[in-house]
PDB file of C-alpha atoms and ligand atoms in Angstrom:
ATOM      1  CA  MET A 478      43.393  63.931  20.990  1.00 96.00           C
ATOM      2  CA  ARG A 479      42.823  60.497  22.480  1.00 98.00           C
ATOM      3  CA  ILE A 480      45.129  59.974  25.412  1.00 98.00           C
ATOM      4  CA  GLY A 481      45.791  56.889  27.569  1.00 98.00           C
ATOM      5  CA  LEU A 482      46.928  57.355  31.101  1.00 98.00           C
ATOM      6  CA  PHE A 483      48.964  54.342  32.229  1.00 98.00           C
ATOM      7  CA  GLY A 484      49.854  54.562  35.982  1.00 97.00           C
ATOM      8  CA  GLY A 485      51.834  52.092  37.930  1.00 96.00           C
ATOM      9  CA  THR A 486      54.862  51.576  40.168  1.00 96.00           C
ATOM     10  CA  PHE A 487      57.072  50.490  37.246  1.00 97.00           C
ATOM     11  CA  ASN A 488      59.455  48.900  39.751  1.00 97.00           C
ATOM     12  CA  PRO A 489      60.932  48.374  37.241  1.00 98.00           C
ATOM     13  CA  ILE A 490      59.083  48.841  33.896  1.00 98.00           C
ATOM     14  CA  HIS A 491      59.152  45.613  31.931  1.00 98.00           C
ATOM     15  CA  LEU A 492      58.276  44.258  28.433  1.00 97.00           C
ATOM     16  CA  GLY A 493      54.735  43.375  29.618  1.00 95.00           C
ATOM     17  CA  HIS A 494      54.014  47.102  30.319  1.00 97.00           C
ATOM     18  CA  LEU A 495      55.442  48.100  27.016  1.00 97.00           C
ATOM     19  CA  LYS A 496      53.626  45.477  24.864  1.00 95.00           C
ATOM     20  CA  ALA A 497      50.310  46.291  26.679  1.00 95.00           C
ATOM     21  CA  ALA A 498      50.731  50.047  26.049  1.00 97.00           C
ATOM     22  CA  LYS A 499      51.698  49.632  22.410  1.00 96.00           C
ATOM     23  CA  ARG A 500      48.825  47.148  21.673  1.00 95.00           C
ATOM     24  CA  VAL A 501      46.228  49.338  23.488  1.00 97.00           C
ATOM     25  CA  LYS A 502      47.516  52.464  21.699  1.00 98.00           C
ATOM     26  CA  ALA A 503      47.004  50.871  18.382  1.00 97.00           C
ATOM     27  CA  HIS A 504      43.676  49.071  18.998  1.00 96.00           C
ATOM     28  CA  PHE A 505      41.985  52.113  20.498  1.00 97.00           C
ATOM     29  CA  ALA A 506      43.596  54.571  18.056  1.00 97.00           C
ATOM     30  CA  LEU A 507      45.153  56.564  20.897  1.00 98.00           C
ATOM     31  CA  ASP A 508      47.430  59.438  19.963  1.00 98.00           C
ATOM     32  CA  THR A 509      49.541  58.742  22.940  1.00 98.00           C
ATOM     33  CA  VAL A 510      49.933  56.637  26.063  1.00 98.00           C
ATOM     34  CA  VAL A 511      51.415  58.503  29.076  1.00 98.00           C
ATOM     35  CA  PHE A 512      53.270  56.451  31.528  1.00 98.00           C
ATOM     36  CA  ILE A 513      52.820  57.904  35.061  1.00 97.00           C
ATOM     37  CA  PRO A 514      55.096  56.271  37.613  1.00 97.00           C
ATOM     38  CA  SER A 515      53.757  56.658  41.220  1.00 95.00           C
ATOM     39  CA  ALA A 516      55.840  58.381  43.792  1.00 91.00           C
ATOM     40  CA  LEU A 517      54.402  56.517  46.784  1.00 88.00           C
ATOM     41  CA  PRO A 518      51.923  53.838  45.803  1.00 84.00           C
ATOM     42  CA  PRO A 519      49.297  53.353  48.564  1.00 85.00           C
ATOM     43  CA  HIS A 520      49.043  49.548  48.062  1.00 82.00           C
ATOM     44  CA  LYS A 521      52.654  48.427  47.813  1.00 83.00           C
ATOM     45  CA  ASP A 522      55.208  47.729  50.438  1.00 81.00           C
ATOM     46  CA  PRO A 523      57.674  50.679  50.211  1.00 80.00           C
ATOM     47  CA  ILE A 524      60.530  48.568  51.421  1.00 81.00           C
ATOM     48  CA  ASN A 525      60.782  46.863  47.905  1.00 83.00           C
ATOM     49  CA  ILE A 526      60.335  49.927  45.817  1.00 93.00           C
ATOM     50  CA  CYS A 527      63.372  51.765  44.493  1.00 94.00           C
ATOM     51  CA  LYS A 528      63.557  55.562  44.412  1.00 95.00           C
ATOM     52  CA  PRO A 529      60.901  57.389  42.197  1.00 94.00           C
ATOM     53  CA  LYS A 530      63.740  59.070  40.290  1.00 96.00           C
ATOM     54  CA  ASP A 531      65.180  55.711  39.239  1.00 97.00           C
ATOM     55  CA  ARG A 532      61.813  54.259  38.179  1.00 97.00           C
ATOM     56  CA  LEU A 533      61.009  57.446  36.180  1.00 97.00           C
ATOM     57  CA  GLU A 534      64.440  57.235  34.509  1.00 98.00           C
ATOM     58  CA  MET A 535      63.890  53.511  33.588  1.00 98.00           C
ATOM     59  CA  VAL A 536      60.589  54.423  32.007  1.00 98.00           C
ATOM     60  CA  ARG A 537      62.144  57.259  30.155  1.00 98.00           C
ATOM     61  CA  LEU A 538      64.892  54.849  28.778  1.00 98.00           C
ATOM     62  CA  ALA A 539      62.342  52.136  27.927  1.00 98.00           C
ATOM     63  CA  ILE A 540      60.099  54.354  25.840  1.00 98.00           C
ATOM     64  CA  ALA A 541      62.829  56.332  24.106  1.00 96.00           C
ATOM     65  CA  GLY A 542      62.356  56.153  20.327  1.00 90.00           C
ATOM     66  CA  TYR A 543      58.674  54.931  20.502  1.00 94.00           C
ATOM     67  CA  GLN A 544      56.379  57.531  19.004  1.00 93.00           C
ATOM     68  CA  GLY A 545      53.258  57.927  20.863  1.00 96.00           C
ATOM     69  CA  LEU A 546      54.595  56.710  24.185  1.00 98.00           C
ATOM     70  CA  SER A 547      55.343  59.503  26.737  1.00 97.00           C
ATOM     71  CA  LEU A 548      56.047  60.134  30.344  1.00 97.00           C
ATOM     72  CA  SER A 549      54.577  62.235  33.114  1.00 96.00           C
ATOM     73  CA  ASP A 550      56.284  63.064  36.340  1.00 95.00           C
ATOM     74  CA  SER A 551      53.027  64.559  37.755  1.00 93.00           C
ATOM     75  CA  GLU A 552      52.833  62.062  40.654  1.00 94.00           C
ATOM     76  CA  LEU A 553      56.471  62.737  41.575  1.00 92.00           C
ATOM     77  CA  LYS A 554      55.737  66.317  42.081  1.00 91.00           C
ATOM     78  CA  ARG A 555      53.085  65.697  44.663  1.00 88.00           C
ATOM     79  CA  ALA A 556      53.827  64.927  48.256  1.00 84.00           C
ATOM     80  CA  GLY A 557      52.321  61.931  50.077  1.00 87.00           C
ATOM     81  CA  TYR A 558      50.533  58.892  48.597  1.00 89.00           C
ATOM     82  CA  SER A 559      49.969  58.875  44.781  1.00 91.00           C
ATOM     83  CA  TYR A 560      46.278  58.524  44.322  1.00 94.00           C
ATOM     84  CA  THR A 561      44.957  57.976  40.809  1.00 96.00           C
ATOM     85  CA  ILE A 562      41.973  60.231  41.389  1.00 97.00           C
ATOM     86  CA  ASP A 563      44.295  63.136  42.167  1.00 96.00           C
ATOM     87  CA  THR A 564      46.305  62.492  39.020  1.00 96.00           C
ATOM     88  CA  VAL A 565      43.220  62.211  36.850  1.00 96.00           C
ATOM     89  CA  CYS A 566      41.794  65.474  38.186  1.00 95.00           C
ATOM     90  CA  SER A 567      45.109  67.353  37.666  1.00 93.00           C
ATOM     91  CA  LEU A 568      45.739  66.036  34.172  1.00 94.00           C
ATOM     92  CA  LYS A 569      42.163  66.747  33.173  1.00 92.00           C
ATOM     93  CA  ASN A 570      42.913  70.421  33.907  1.00 92.00           C
ATOM     94  CA  GLU A 571      46.083  70.239  31.889  1.00 92.00           C
ATOM     95  CA  TYR A 572      44.597  68.808  28.705  1.00 93.00           C
ATOM     96  CA  ASP A 573      42.096  70.483  26.399  1.00 93.00           C
ATOM     97  CA  ASP A 574      38.366  70.049  27.051  1.00 90.00           C
ATOM     98  CA  ASP A 575      37.834  68.074  23.886  1.00 94.00           C
ATOM     99  CA  ASP A 576      40.719  65.610  24.596  1.00 96.00           C
ATOM    100  CA  GLN A 577      39.549  62.162  25.439  1.00 97.00           C
ATOM    101  CA  LEU A 578      41.190  60.516  28.310  1.00 98.00           C
ATOM    102  CA  PHE A 579      41.342  56.695  29.037  1.00 98.00           C
ATOM    103  CA  LEU A 580      42.723  55.053  32.155  1.00 98.00           C
ATOM    104  CA  LEU A 581      44.700  51.955  31.254  1.00 98.00           C
ATOM    105  CA  MET A 582      45.025  49.111  33.835  1.00 96.00           C
ATOM    106  CA  GLY A 583      45.548  45.421  34.006  1.00 94.00           C
ATOM    107  CA  LEU A 584      42.849  43.185  35.138  1.00 92.00           C
ATOM    108  CA  ASP A 585      44.630  42.583  38.564  1.00 91.00           C
ATOM    109  CA  ALA A 586      44.603  46.311  39.292  1.00 94.00           C
ATOM    110  CA  PHE A 587      40.996  46.767  38.122  1.00 95.00           C
ATOM    111  CA  LEU A 588      39.735  44.044  40.387  1.00 93.00           C
ATOM    112  CA  GLU A 589      41.162  45.988  43.423  1.00 94.00           C
ATOM    113  CA  ILE A 590      39.705  49.310  42.464  1.00 96.00           C
ATOM    114  CA  GLN A 591      37.320  49.482  45.284  1.00 96.00           C
ATOM    115  CA  THR A 592      40.343  49.958  47.573  1.00 95.00           C
ATOM    116  CA  TRP A 593      41.474  53.045  45.721  1.00 96.00           C
ATOM    117  CA  LYS A 594      40.676  56.519  47.072  1.00 95.00           C
ATOM    118  CA  SER A 595      37.369  57.912  45.684  1.00 96.00           C
ATOM    119  CA  TYR A 596      37.147  55.054  43.287  1.00 96.00           C
ATOM    120  CA  ALA A 597      33.453  55.784  42.568  1.00 96.00           C
ATOM    121  CA  ASP A 598      34.490  59.272  41.206  1.00 97.00           C
ATOM    122  CA  LEU A 599      36.961  57.657  38.777  1.00 97.00           C
ATOM    123  CA  PHE A 600      33.961  56.108  36.941  1.00 98.00           C
ATOM    124  CA  ARG A 601      32.354  59.470  36.625  1.00 97.00           C
ATOM    125  CA  LEU A 602      35.456  61.179  35.294  1.00 97.00           C
ATOM    126  CA  ILE A 603      37.299  58.851  32.921  1.00 97.00           C
ATOM    127  CA  ALA A 604      36.736  55.949  30.574  1.00 98.00           C
ATOM    128  CA  SER A 605      38.729  52.884  31.512  1.00 98.00           C
ATOM    129  CA  ILE A 606      40.506  50.222  29.414  1.00 98.00           C
ATOM    130  CA  VAL A 607      41.164  46.970  31.197  1.00 96.00           C
ATOM    131  CA  MET A 608      43.825  44.631  29.972  1.00 93.00           C
ATOM    132  CA  LEU A 609      43.926  40.912  30.323  1.00 87.00           C
ATOM    133  CA  ARG A 610      46.793  39.641  32.373  1.00 83.00           C
ATOM    134  CA  PRO A 611      48.114  36.164  32.521  1.00 76.00           C
ATOM    135  CA  GLY A 612      47.343  34.383  35.797  1.00 75.00           C
ATOM    136  CA  VAL A 613      44.548  36.775  36.804  1.00 76.00           C
ATOM    137  CA  GLY A 614      40.930  35.604  36.679  1.00 71.00           C
ATOM    138  CA  GLY A 615      41.225  33.016  34.010  1.00 66.00           C
ATOM    139  CA  ALA A 616      43.059  32.935  30.793  1.00 65.00           C
ATOM    140  CA  ASP A 617      40.660  34.057  28.108  1.00 79.00           C
ATOM    141  CA  PHE A 618      38.578  36.967  27.115  1.00 83.00           C
ATOM    142  CA  ASN A 619      35.248  35.469  27.909  1.00 86.00           C
ATOM    143  CA  GLN A 620      36.206  34.697  31.441  1.00 87.00           C
ATOM    144  CA  MET A 621      37.601  38.225  31.749  1.00 87.00           C
ATOM    145  CA  GLN A 622      34.335  39.642  30.450  1.00 91.00           C
ATOM    146  CA  THR A 623      32.266  37.712  32.972  1.00 92.00           C
ATOM    147  CA  LEU A 624      34.519  38.766  35.872  1.00 92.00           C
ATOM    148  CA  VAL A 625      34.529  42.407  34.943  1.00 94.00           C
ATOM    149  CA  ASP A 626      30.786  42.238  34.462  1.00 96.00           C
ATOM    150  CA  GLN A 627      30.251  40.764  37.930  1.00 96.00           C
ATOM    151  CA  TYR A 628      32.680  43.303  39.587  1.00 96.00           C
ATOM    152  CA  LEU A 629      31.205  46.298  37.878  1.00 97.00           C
ATOM    153  CA  THR A 630      27.553  45.481  38.547  1.00 97.00           C
ATOM    154  CA  SER A 631      28.101  44.397  42.168  1.00 97.00           C
ATOM    155  CA  ILE A 632      30.732  46.966  43.266  1.00 96.00           C
ATOM    156  CA  ILE A 633      30.326  50.009  41.026  1.00 96.00           C
ATOM    157  CA  SER A 634      26.807  50.152  39.744  1.00 97.00           C
ATOM    158  CA  PRO A 635      24.159  47.519  38.782  1.00 97.00           C
ATOM    159  CA  ARG A 636      23.291  49.611  35.720  1.00 97.00           C
ATOM    160  CA  TYR A 637      26.471  48.863  33.807  1.00 98.00           C
ATOM    161  CA  ARG A 638      25.693  46.652  30.746  1.00 96.00           C
ATOM    162  CA  TYR A 639      27.883  45.096  28.063  1.00 95.00           C
ATOM    163  CA  SER A 640      27.111  46.560  24.711  1.00 95.00           C
ATOM    164  CA  VAL A 641      28.052  44.110  21.853  1.00 91.00           C
ATOM    165  CA  GLU A 642      27.744  47.008  19.410  1.00 90.00           C
ATOM    166  CA  LYS A 643      30.113  49.338  21.305  1.00 88.00           C
ATOM    167  CA  LYS A 644      32.320  46.478  22.636  1.00 87.00           C
ATOM    168  CA  CYS A 645      32.416  47.891  26.113  1.00 95.00           C
ATOM    169  CA  PHE A 646      30.421  48.230  29.312  1.00 98.00           C
ATOM    170  CA  THR A 647      28.178  51.208  29.189  1.00 98.00           C
ATOM    171  CA  HIS A 648      26.125  53.167  31.657  1.00 98.00           C
ATOM    172  CA  ALA A 649      23.744  56.073  31.284  1.00 97.00           C
ATOM    173  CA  LYS A 650      25.690  58.276  33.703  1.00 97.00           C
ATOM    174  CA  LEU A 651      29.040  56.818  34.209  1.00 98.00           C
ATOM    175  CA  GLN A 652      31.983  56.378  31.874  1.00 98.00           C
ATOM    176  CA  PRO A 653      32.489  53.256  29.608  1.00 98.00           C
ATOM    177  CA  VAL A 654      34.780  50.441  30.594  1.00 98.00           C
ATOM    178  CA  SER A 655      36.427  48.628  27.699  1.00 97.00           C
ATOM    179  CA  LEU A 656      38.258  45.344  27.786  1.00 94.00           C
ATOM    180  CA  TYR A 657      41.203  44.321  25.704  1.00 92.00           C
ATOM    181  CA  ASP A 658      42.982  41.129  25.301  1.00 88.00           C
ATOM    182  CA  VAL A 659      46.500  42.391  24.566  1.00 80.00           C
ATOM    183  CA  ALA A 660      47.826  38.847  24.065  1.00 78.00           C
ATOM    184  CA  PRO A 661      49.731  39.761  27.249  1.00 75.00           C
ATOM    185  CA  LEU A 662      53.242  38.739  28.211  1.00 86.00           C
ATOM    186  CA  ASP A 663      53.451  36.784  31.479  1.00 89.00           C
ATOM    187  CA  ILE A 664      55.966  39.194  33.036  1.00 94.00           C
ATOM    188  CA  SER A 665      55.724  41.068  36.337  1.00 94.00           C
ATOM    189  CA  ALA A 666      57.982  43.463  38.086  1.00 96.00           C
ATOM    190  CA  THR A 667      58.103  41.005  40.966  1.00 95.00           C
ATOM    191  CA  ALA A 668      59.546  38.330  38.530  1.00 96.00           C
ATOM    192  CA  VAL A 669      62.209  40.761  37.404  1.00 97.00           C
ATOM    193  CA  ARG A 670      63.229  41.617  40.903  1.00 96.00           C
ATOM    194  CA  GLU A 671      63.299  37.870  41.848  1.00 96.00           C
ATOM    195  CA  GLN A 672      65.523  37.038  38.828  1.00 97.00           C
ATOM    196  CA  LEU A 673      67.878  39.851  39.933  1.00 96.00           C
ATOM    197  CA  LYS A 674      68.092  38.507  43.512  1.00 94.00           C
ATOM    198  CA  ARG A 675      68.894  35.138  42.167  1.00 95.00           C
ATOM    199  CA  ARG A 676      71.511  36.785  39.966  1.00 94.00           C
ATOM    200  CA  GLN A 677      69.796  35.397  36.859  1.00 96.00           C
ATOM    201  CA  SER A 678      69.460  37.198  33.517  1.00 96.00           C
ATOM    202  CA  ILE A 679      66.563  39.615  32.968  1.00 97.00           C
ATOM    203  CA  ALA A 680      67.325  40.031  29.291  1.00 97.00           C
ATOM    204  CA  SER A 681      63.986  38.489  28.233  1.00 97.00           C
ATOM    205  CA  LEU A 682      61.991  40.578  30.745  1.00 98.00           C
ATOM    206  CA  VAL A 683      63.048  44.247  30.303  1.00 98.00           C
ATOM    207  CA  PRO A 684      64.504  46.329  27.450  1.00 98.00           C
ATOM    208  CA  PRO A 685      68.339  46.255  27.272  1.00 98.00           C
ATOM    209  CA  GLN A 686      68.698  49.932  28.308  1.00 98.00           C
ATOM    210  CA  VAL A 687      66.678  49.229  31.453  1.00 98.00           C
ATOM    211  CA  ALA A 688      68.781  46.153  32.288  1.00 98.00           C
ATOM    212  CA  GLU A 689      71.857  48.205  31.800  1.00 98.00           C
ATOM    213  CA  TYR A 690      70.539  50.949  34.156  1.00 98.00           C
ATOM    214  CA  ILE A 691      69.696  48.421  36.815  1.00 98.00           C
ATOM    215  CA  GLN A 692      73.114  46.943  36.674  1.00 97.00           C
ATOM    216  CA  ARG A 693      74.887  50.338  36.632  1.00 97.00           C
ATOM    217  CA  LYS A 694      72.958  51.529  39.596  1.00 96.00           C
ATOM    218  CA  GLY A 695      73.076  48.251  41.436  1.00 95.00           C
ATOM    219  CA  LEU A 696      69.290  48.238  41.894  1.00 96.00           C
ATOM    220  CA  TYR A 697      67.283  45.336  43.425  1.00 94.00           C
ATOM    221  CA  GLN A 698      70.247  43.473  44.907  1.00 87.00           C
TER     222      GLN A 698
HETATM  223  P1  ATP B1521      54.605  44.030  40.819  1.00 77.59           P
HETATM  224  O1  ATP B1521      54.935  42.676  40.316  1.00 77.59           O
HETATM  225  O2  ATP B1521      55.725  44.685  41.517  1.00 77.59           O
HETATM  226  O3  ATP B1521      53.332  44.101  41.575  1.00 77.59           O
HETATM  227  P2  ATP B1521      53.557  44.842  38.186  1.00 77.59           P
HETATM  228  O4  ATP B1521      54.411  44.093  37.176  1.00 77.59           O
HETATM  229  O5  ATP B1521      52.137  44.455  38.402  1.00 77.59           O
HETATM  230  O6  ATP B1521      54.368  45.015  39.460  1.00 77.59           O
HETATM  231  P3  ATP B1521      52.843  47.631  38.135  1.00 77.59           P
HETATM  232  O7  ATP B1521      53.823  48.754  37.874  1.00 77.59           O
HETATM  233  O8  ATP B1521      52.250  47.360  39.517  1.00 77.59           O
HETATM  234  O9  ATP B1521      53.617  46.326  37.576  1.00 77.59           O
HETATM  235  O10 ATP B1521      51.730  47.676  37.091  1.00 77.59           O
HETATM  236  C1  ATP B1521      51.251  48.855  36.469  1.00 77.59           C
HETATM  237  C2  ATP B1521      49.979  48.482  35.567  1.00 77.59           C
HETATM  238  O11 ATP B1521      50.414  47.641  34.528  1.00 77.59           O
HETATM  239  C3  ATP B1521      48.911  47.765  36.431  1.00 77.59           C
HETATM  240  O12 ATP B1521      47.602  48.209  35.951  1.00 77.59           O
HETATM  241  C4  ATP B1521      49.107  46.291  35.966  1.00 77.59           C
HETATM  242  O13 ATP B1521      47.901  45.571  36.024  1.00 77.59           O
HETATM  243  C5  ATP B1521      49.614  46.461  34.520  1.00 77.59           C
HETATM  244  N1  ATP B1521      50.516  45.450  34.059  1.00 77.59           N
HETATM  245  C6  ATP B1521      51.697  45.005  34.655  1.00 77.59           C
HETATM  246  N2  ATP B1521      52.230  43.935  34.032  1.00 77.59           N
HETATM  247  C7  ATP B1521      51.353  43.642  32.957  1.00 77.59           C
HETATM  248  C8  ATP B1521      51.388  42.627  31.915  1.00 77.59           C
HETATM  249  N3  ATP B1521      52.437  41.717  31.811  1.00 77.59           N
HETATM  250  N4  ATP B1521      50.314  42.612  31.043  1.00 77.59           N
HETATM  251  C9  ATP B1521      49.395  43.597  31.144  1.00 77.59           C
HETATM  252  N5  ATP B1521      49.293  44.522  32.157  1.00 77.59           N
HETATM  253  C10 ATP B1521      50.316  44.576  33.025  1.00 77.59           C
END
């Protein structure tokens, strides 16, 4: 099986996340994309983050009915900060040896990866798929490719090279890094929370069942 791991705070999950996951799943012929909400993200201010149980439930509601999108509560079962390296190691043990795993992330997340715990090990363990995101590092695919090239070769390893044939950055010893222009939606969880604070509609930003959950639970007021 080809499995995409899509970690995030999902505070809350929005249509940008869903579109990105569906497009990447189709383009890279993944069997499933697993959403993995973090319990305690190391890089975000915990004050603005609602309970992990609520964020998990919103992801569950958002993906209900979509074949090939699934949910893992693995980070919620661990105490302390949710580090991607720990999640990847534990999920690698759960899946079969011949399953292929891919780590999905937006360009904004990728360009901060040097701040992640044991980030160098991630490039040994798992292939990455980096998705274009509006407002981050230029608007088009070529700019994204240049940015990722510079980042990979200066921060991770000078031996990463773009392969036109394979359409990804390859390395003799490390895992490949693919890029994908998902024709992304310019939506962020920050924008969803701001709309809610202003008491404006979030109907165009999140699935209706997520909007209903937020309203029923009085989240982000
Ligand atoms: P916030 O605004 O609170 O920082 P966010 O919208 O960036 O949140 P996260 O849960 O932090 O959402 O994102 C999880 C992952 O999804 C990250 O890798 C991020 O880059 C990616 N992502 C988020 N929104 C989009 C989008 N609109 N298009 C593509 N990728 C996205």
